[in-house]
Coordinates of C-alpha atoms and ligand atoms in Angstrom, one line a residue:
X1 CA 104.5 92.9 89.0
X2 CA 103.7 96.7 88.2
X3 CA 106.5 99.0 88.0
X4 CA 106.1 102.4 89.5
X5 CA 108.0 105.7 88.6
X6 CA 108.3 108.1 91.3
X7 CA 106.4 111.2 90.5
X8 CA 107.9 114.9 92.1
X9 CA 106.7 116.4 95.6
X10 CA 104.0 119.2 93.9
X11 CA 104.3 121.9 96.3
X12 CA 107.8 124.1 95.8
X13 CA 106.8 125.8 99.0
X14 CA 107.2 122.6 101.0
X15 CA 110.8 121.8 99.7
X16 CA 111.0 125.7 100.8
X17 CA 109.7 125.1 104.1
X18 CA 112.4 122.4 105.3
X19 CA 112.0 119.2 102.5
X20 CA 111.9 115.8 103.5
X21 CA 114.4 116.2 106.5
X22 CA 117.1 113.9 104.3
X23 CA 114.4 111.2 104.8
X24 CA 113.6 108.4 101.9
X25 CA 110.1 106.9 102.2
X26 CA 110.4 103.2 101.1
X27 CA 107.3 101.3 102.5
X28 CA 105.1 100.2 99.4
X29 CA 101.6 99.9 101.8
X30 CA 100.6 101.4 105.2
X31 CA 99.5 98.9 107.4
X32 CA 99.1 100.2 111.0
X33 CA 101.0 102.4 113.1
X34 CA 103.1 99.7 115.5
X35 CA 105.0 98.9 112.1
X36 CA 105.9 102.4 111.5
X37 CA 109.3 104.3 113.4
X38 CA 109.0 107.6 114.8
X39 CA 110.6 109.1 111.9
X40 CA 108.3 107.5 109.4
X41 CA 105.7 109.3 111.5
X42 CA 107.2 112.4 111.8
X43 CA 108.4 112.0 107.6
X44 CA 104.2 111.7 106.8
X45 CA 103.6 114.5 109.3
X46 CA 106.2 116.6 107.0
X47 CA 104.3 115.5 104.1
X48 CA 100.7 116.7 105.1
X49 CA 101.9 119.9 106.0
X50 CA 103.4 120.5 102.8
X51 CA 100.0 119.2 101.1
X52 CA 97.9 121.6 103.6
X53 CA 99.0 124.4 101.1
X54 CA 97.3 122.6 98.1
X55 CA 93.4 122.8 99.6
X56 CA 93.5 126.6 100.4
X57 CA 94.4 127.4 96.4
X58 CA 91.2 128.3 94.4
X59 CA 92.2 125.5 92.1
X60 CA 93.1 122.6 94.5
X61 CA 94.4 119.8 92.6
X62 CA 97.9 119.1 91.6
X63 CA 99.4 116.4 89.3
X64 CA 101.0 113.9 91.6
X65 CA 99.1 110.7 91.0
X66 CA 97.8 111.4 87.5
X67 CA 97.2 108.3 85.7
X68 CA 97.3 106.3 88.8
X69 CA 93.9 104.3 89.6
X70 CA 93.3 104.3 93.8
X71 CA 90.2 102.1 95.1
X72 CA 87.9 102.5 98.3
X73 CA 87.1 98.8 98.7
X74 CA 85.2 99.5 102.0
X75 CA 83.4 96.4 103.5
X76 CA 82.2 98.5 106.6
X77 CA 80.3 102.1 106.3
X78 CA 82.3 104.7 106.6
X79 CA 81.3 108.9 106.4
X80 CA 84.8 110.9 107.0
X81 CA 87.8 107.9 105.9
X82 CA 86.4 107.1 102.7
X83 CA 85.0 110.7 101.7
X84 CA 88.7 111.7 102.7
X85 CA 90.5 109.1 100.7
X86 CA 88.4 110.2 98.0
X87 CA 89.1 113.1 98.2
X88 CA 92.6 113.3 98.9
X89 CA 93.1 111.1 95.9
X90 CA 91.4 113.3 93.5
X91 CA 93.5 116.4 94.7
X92 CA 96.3 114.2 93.8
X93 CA 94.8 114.0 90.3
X94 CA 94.7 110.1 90.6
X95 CA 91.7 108.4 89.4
X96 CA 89.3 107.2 91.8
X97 CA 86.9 103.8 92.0
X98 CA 84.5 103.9 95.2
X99 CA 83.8 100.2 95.7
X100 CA 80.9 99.0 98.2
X101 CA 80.7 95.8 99.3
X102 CA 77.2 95.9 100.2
X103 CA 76.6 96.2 96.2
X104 CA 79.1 93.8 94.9
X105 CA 78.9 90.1 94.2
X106 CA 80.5 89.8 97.6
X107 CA 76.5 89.3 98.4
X108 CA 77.2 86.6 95.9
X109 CA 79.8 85.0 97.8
X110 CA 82.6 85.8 96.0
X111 CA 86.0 85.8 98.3
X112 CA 88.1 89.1 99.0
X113 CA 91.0 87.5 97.5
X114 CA 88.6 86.9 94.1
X115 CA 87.7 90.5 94.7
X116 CA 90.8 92.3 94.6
X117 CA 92.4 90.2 91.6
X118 CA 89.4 90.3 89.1
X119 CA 89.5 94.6 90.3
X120 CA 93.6 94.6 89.9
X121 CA 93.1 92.9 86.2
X122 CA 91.7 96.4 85.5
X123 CA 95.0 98.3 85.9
X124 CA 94.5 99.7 89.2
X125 CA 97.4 100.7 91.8
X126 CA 96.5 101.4 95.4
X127 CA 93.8 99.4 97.2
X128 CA 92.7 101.4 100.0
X129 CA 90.7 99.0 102.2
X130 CA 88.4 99.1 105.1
X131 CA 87.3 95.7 106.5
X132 CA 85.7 93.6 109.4
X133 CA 88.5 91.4 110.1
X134 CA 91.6 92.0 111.7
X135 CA 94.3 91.4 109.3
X136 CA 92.4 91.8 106.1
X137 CA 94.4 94.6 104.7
X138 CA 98.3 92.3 105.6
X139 CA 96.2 89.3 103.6
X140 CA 95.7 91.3 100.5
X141 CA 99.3 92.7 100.0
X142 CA 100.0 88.9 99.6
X143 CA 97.1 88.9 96.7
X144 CA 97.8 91.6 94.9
X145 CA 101.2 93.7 93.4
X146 CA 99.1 96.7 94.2
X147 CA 99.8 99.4 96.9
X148 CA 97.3 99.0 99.6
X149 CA 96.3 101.2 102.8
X150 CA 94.5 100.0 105.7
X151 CA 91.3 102.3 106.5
X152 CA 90.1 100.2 109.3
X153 CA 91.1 96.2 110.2
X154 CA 88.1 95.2 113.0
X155 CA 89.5 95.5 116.1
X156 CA 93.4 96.0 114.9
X157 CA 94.3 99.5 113.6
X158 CA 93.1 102.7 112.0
X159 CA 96.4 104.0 111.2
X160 CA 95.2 107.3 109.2
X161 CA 93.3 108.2 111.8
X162 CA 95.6 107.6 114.4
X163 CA 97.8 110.0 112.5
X164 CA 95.0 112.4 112.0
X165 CA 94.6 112.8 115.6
X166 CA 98.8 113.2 116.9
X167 CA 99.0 115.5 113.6
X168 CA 96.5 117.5 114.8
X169 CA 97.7 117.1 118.9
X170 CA 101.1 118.2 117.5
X171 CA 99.3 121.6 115.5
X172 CA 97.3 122.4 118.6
X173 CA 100.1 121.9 121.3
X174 CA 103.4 122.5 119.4
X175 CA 104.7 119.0 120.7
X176 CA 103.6 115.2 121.6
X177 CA 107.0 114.4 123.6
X178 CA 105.8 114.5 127.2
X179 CA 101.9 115.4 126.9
X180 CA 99.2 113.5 129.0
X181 CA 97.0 112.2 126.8
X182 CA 93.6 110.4 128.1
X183 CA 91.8 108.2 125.6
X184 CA 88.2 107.3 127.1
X185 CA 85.7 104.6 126.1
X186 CA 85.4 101.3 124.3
X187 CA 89.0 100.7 124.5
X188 CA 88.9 96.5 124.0
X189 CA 87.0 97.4 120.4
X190 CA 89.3 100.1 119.1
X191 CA 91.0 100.2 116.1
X192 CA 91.5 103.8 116.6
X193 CA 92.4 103.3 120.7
X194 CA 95.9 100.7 119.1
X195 CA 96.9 103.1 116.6
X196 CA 96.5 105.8 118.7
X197 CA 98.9 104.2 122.0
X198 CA 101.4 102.7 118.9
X199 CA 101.6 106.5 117.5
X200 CA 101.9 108.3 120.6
X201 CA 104.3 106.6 122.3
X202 CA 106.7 106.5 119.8
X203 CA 107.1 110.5 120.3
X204 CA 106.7 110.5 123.6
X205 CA 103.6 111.2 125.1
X206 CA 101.9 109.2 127.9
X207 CA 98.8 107.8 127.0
X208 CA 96.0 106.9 129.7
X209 CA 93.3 104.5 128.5
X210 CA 90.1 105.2 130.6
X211 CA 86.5 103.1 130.4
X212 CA 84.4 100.7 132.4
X213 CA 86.7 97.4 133.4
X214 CA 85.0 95.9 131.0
X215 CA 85.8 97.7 127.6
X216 CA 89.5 98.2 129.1
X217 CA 91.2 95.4 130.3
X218 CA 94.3 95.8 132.3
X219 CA 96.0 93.7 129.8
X220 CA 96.3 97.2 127.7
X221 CA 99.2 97.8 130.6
X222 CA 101.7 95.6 128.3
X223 CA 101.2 97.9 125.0
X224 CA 102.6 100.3 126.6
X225 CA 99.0 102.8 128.4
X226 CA 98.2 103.7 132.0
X227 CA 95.0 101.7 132.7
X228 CA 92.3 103.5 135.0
X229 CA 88.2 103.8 135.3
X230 CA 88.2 107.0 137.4
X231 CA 87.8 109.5 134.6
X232 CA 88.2 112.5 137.2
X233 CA 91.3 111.7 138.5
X234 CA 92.6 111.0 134.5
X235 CA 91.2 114.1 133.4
X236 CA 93.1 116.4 136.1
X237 CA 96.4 116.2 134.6
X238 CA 95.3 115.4 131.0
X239 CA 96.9 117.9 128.0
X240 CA 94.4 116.1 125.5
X241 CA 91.6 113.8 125.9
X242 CA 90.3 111.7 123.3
X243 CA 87.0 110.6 123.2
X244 CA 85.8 107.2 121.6
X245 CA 82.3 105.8 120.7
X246 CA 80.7 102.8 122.2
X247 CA 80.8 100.0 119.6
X248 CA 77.5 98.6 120.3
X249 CA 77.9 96.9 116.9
X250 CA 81.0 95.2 117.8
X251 CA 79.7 93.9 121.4
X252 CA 78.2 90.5 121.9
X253 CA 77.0 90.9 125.9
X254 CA 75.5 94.0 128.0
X255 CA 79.2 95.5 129.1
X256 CA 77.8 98.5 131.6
X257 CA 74.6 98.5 133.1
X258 CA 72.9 101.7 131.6
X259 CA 73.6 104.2 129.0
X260 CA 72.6 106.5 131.8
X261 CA 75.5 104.6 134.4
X262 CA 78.0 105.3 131.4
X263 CA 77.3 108.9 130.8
X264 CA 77.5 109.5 134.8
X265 CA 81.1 107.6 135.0
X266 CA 82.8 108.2 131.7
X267 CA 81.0 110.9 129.5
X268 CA 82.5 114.5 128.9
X269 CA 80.3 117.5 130.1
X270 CA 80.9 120.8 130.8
X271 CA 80.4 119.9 134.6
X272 CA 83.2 117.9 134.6
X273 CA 85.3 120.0 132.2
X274 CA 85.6 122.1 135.7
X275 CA 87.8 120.0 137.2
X276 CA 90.1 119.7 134.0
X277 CA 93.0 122.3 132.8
X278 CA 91.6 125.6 130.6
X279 CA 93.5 124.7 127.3
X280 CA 92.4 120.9 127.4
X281 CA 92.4 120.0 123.9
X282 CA 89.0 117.9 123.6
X283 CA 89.2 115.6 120.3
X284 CA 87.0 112.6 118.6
X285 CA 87.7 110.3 115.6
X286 CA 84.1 110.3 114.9
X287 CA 81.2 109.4 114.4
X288 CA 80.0 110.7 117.7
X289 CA 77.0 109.6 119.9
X290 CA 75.5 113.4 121.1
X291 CA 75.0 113.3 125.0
X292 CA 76.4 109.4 125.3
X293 CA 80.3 110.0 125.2
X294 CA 80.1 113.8 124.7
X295 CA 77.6 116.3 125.5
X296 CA 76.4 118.3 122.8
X297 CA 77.8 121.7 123.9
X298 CA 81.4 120.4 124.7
X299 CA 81.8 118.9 121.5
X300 CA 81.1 122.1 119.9
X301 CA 83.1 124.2 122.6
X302 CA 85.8 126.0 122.4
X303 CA 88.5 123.1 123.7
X304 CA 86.9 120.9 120.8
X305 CA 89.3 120.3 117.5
X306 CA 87.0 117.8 116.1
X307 CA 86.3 119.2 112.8
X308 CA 90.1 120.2 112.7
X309 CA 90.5 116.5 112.9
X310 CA 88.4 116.0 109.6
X311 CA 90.1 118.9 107.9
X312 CA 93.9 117.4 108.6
X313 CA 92.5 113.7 107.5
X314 CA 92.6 115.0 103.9
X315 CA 96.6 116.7 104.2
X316 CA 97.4 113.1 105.9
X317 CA 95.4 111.2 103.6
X318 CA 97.2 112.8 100.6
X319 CA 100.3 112.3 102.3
X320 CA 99.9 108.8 102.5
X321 CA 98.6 108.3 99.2
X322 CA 101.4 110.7 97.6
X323 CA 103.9 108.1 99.9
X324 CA 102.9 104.7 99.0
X325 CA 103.1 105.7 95.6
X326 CA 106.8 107.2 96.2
X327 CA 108.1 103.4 97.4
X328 CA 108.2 102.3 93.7
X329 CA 107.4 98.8 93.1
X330 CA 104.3 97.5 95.5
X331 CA 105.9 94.0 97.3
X332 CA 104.9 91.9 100.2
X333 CA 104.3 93.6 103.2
Ligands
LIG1 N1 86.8 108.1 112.2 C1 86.3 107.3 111.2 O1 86.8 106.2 110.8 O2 85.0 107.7 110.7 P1 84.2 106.9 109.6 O3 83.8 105.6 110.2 O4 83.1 107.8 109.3 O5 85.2 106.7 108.4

């Protein structure tokens, strides 16, 4: 089992600018969001905005994770998570291996479990996966001693971007506890939908989950959301509203009759934004279907904080990188 040494927080100003709130991170791997409590949310949240600092010097890279080896193993495509974690890792001075699976003997059957132990035997410390089935990321903490971060599970969680978008909720509003917050689409096939209800409730806000009956079951009611298909009627009270894409990928059967039926009912223009508040804060995980879910000039609008999204990913990514890293010695989930 690899032994970790915890390396010191880089940024003075952050110890300056309130610390770690008296808080001790101890979780070796971050697995989803419904795992997490609301102040191991709020203690990440801390974290990012301490790291926010590092990407506006001229020289943006800091010593955290030097020597430490941190892997994309990404069996699904992926533009902004695994740029970010990329990224994020190298401002952290860590080493980075971008894996693909698409051009790795996975094509020649070799298992994940194979996969990750023959990448371990090279000295490497954080796996930072992305996968097709639920779960994967849980099954590899039991193959490996390494750290490992789930960047996507199928249908399960996308916890990083679930904080991406209350961190950024939380910058734009100045609070979650008691905010509306719609999330519209393909509920039943998103990862991002969970992480998002698990996250937000646990400060407080009430979520609305709002899409044809067949991409959001009523069942959604027991995790803790509002259920509705009248996007109108969601949107009137909404502080935030969250927009998902339709995972035509995931789907195995025709679930609404027409793109055009589904743009009508559920997608956001600036005809509908009319009958919403002014300071509606309009956000999406990305990547975005242009005039399905959101029409061109609303995602680019003023209300939009989409690309603010993408820029917090890297301060939350580094957080959780910095984090994992912090919990010393990488055990069992
Ligand atoms: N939001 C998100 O996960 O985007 P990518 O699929 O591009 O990583």
């Amino acid at each position: 089992m690899t032994r970790k040494t915890a390396s010191q927080h880089p940024s003075a100003s952050a110890r300056q600018a309130g610390g770690d709130g008296g808080f001790t991170w101890t979780r070796p791997h971050l697995l989803g969001l419904e795992d997490l409590s609301k102040e191991e949310i709020l203690h990440i949240f801390r974290t990012a905005e301490s790291f926010q600092e590092i990407s506006t010097r001229s020289i943006k890279k800091v010593p955290a994770l030097r020597g430490r080896v941190v892997v994309n193993l990404f069996f699904e495509d992926s533009t902004r998570t695994r740029t970010s974690f990329s990224l994020a890792a190298q401002r952290l001075s860590a080493d980075v291996i971008d894996f693909a699976a698409a051009r790795s003997s996975v094509t020649k059957g070799e298992s994940l479990r194979d996969t990750v132990r023959n990448i371990e035997a090279m000295g490497v410390d954080v796996f930072v996966i992305r996968h097709p089935a639920g779960g994967a990321p849980h099954y590899i903490t039991r193959c490996t001693n390494c750290h490992v971060i789930n960047a996507g599970d199928g249908q399960h969680e996308h916890p990083t971007q679930g904080l991406i978008d209350i961190f950024t909720i939380r910058e734009r509003k100045g609070r979650i506890e008691g905010l509306n917050v719609v999330i519209v689409g393909d509920i039943s096939h998103s990862r991002v939908a969970r992480s998002n209800l698990w996250g937000l409730n646990k400060l407080g806000a009430n979520v609305t989950f709002v899409g044809p009956t067949t991409l959001v079951p009523r069942a959604f009611q027991e995790m803790g959301a509002k259920v509705t298909h009248d996007l109108d009627a969601a949107l009137k009270d909404a502080d935030v509203v969250n927009m998902l894409r339709i995972q035509r990928e995931r789907m195995t059967s025709q679930v609404f009759p027409s793109t055009e039926e589904y743009v009508r009912l559920f997608g956001l223009t600036r005809e509908r934004l009319k009958g919403t508040r002014p300071d509606l804060l309009i956000l999406h995980p990305g990547p975005i279907n242009r005039g399905v879910e959101l029409a061109s000039d609303v995602a680019d609008g003023p209300n939009s904080s989409i690309l603010r999204q993408v820029s917090n990913g890297l301060a939350i990514r580094m957080a959780v990188l910095y984090l994992v890293n912090q919990a010393g010695t990488a055990m069992p989930a």
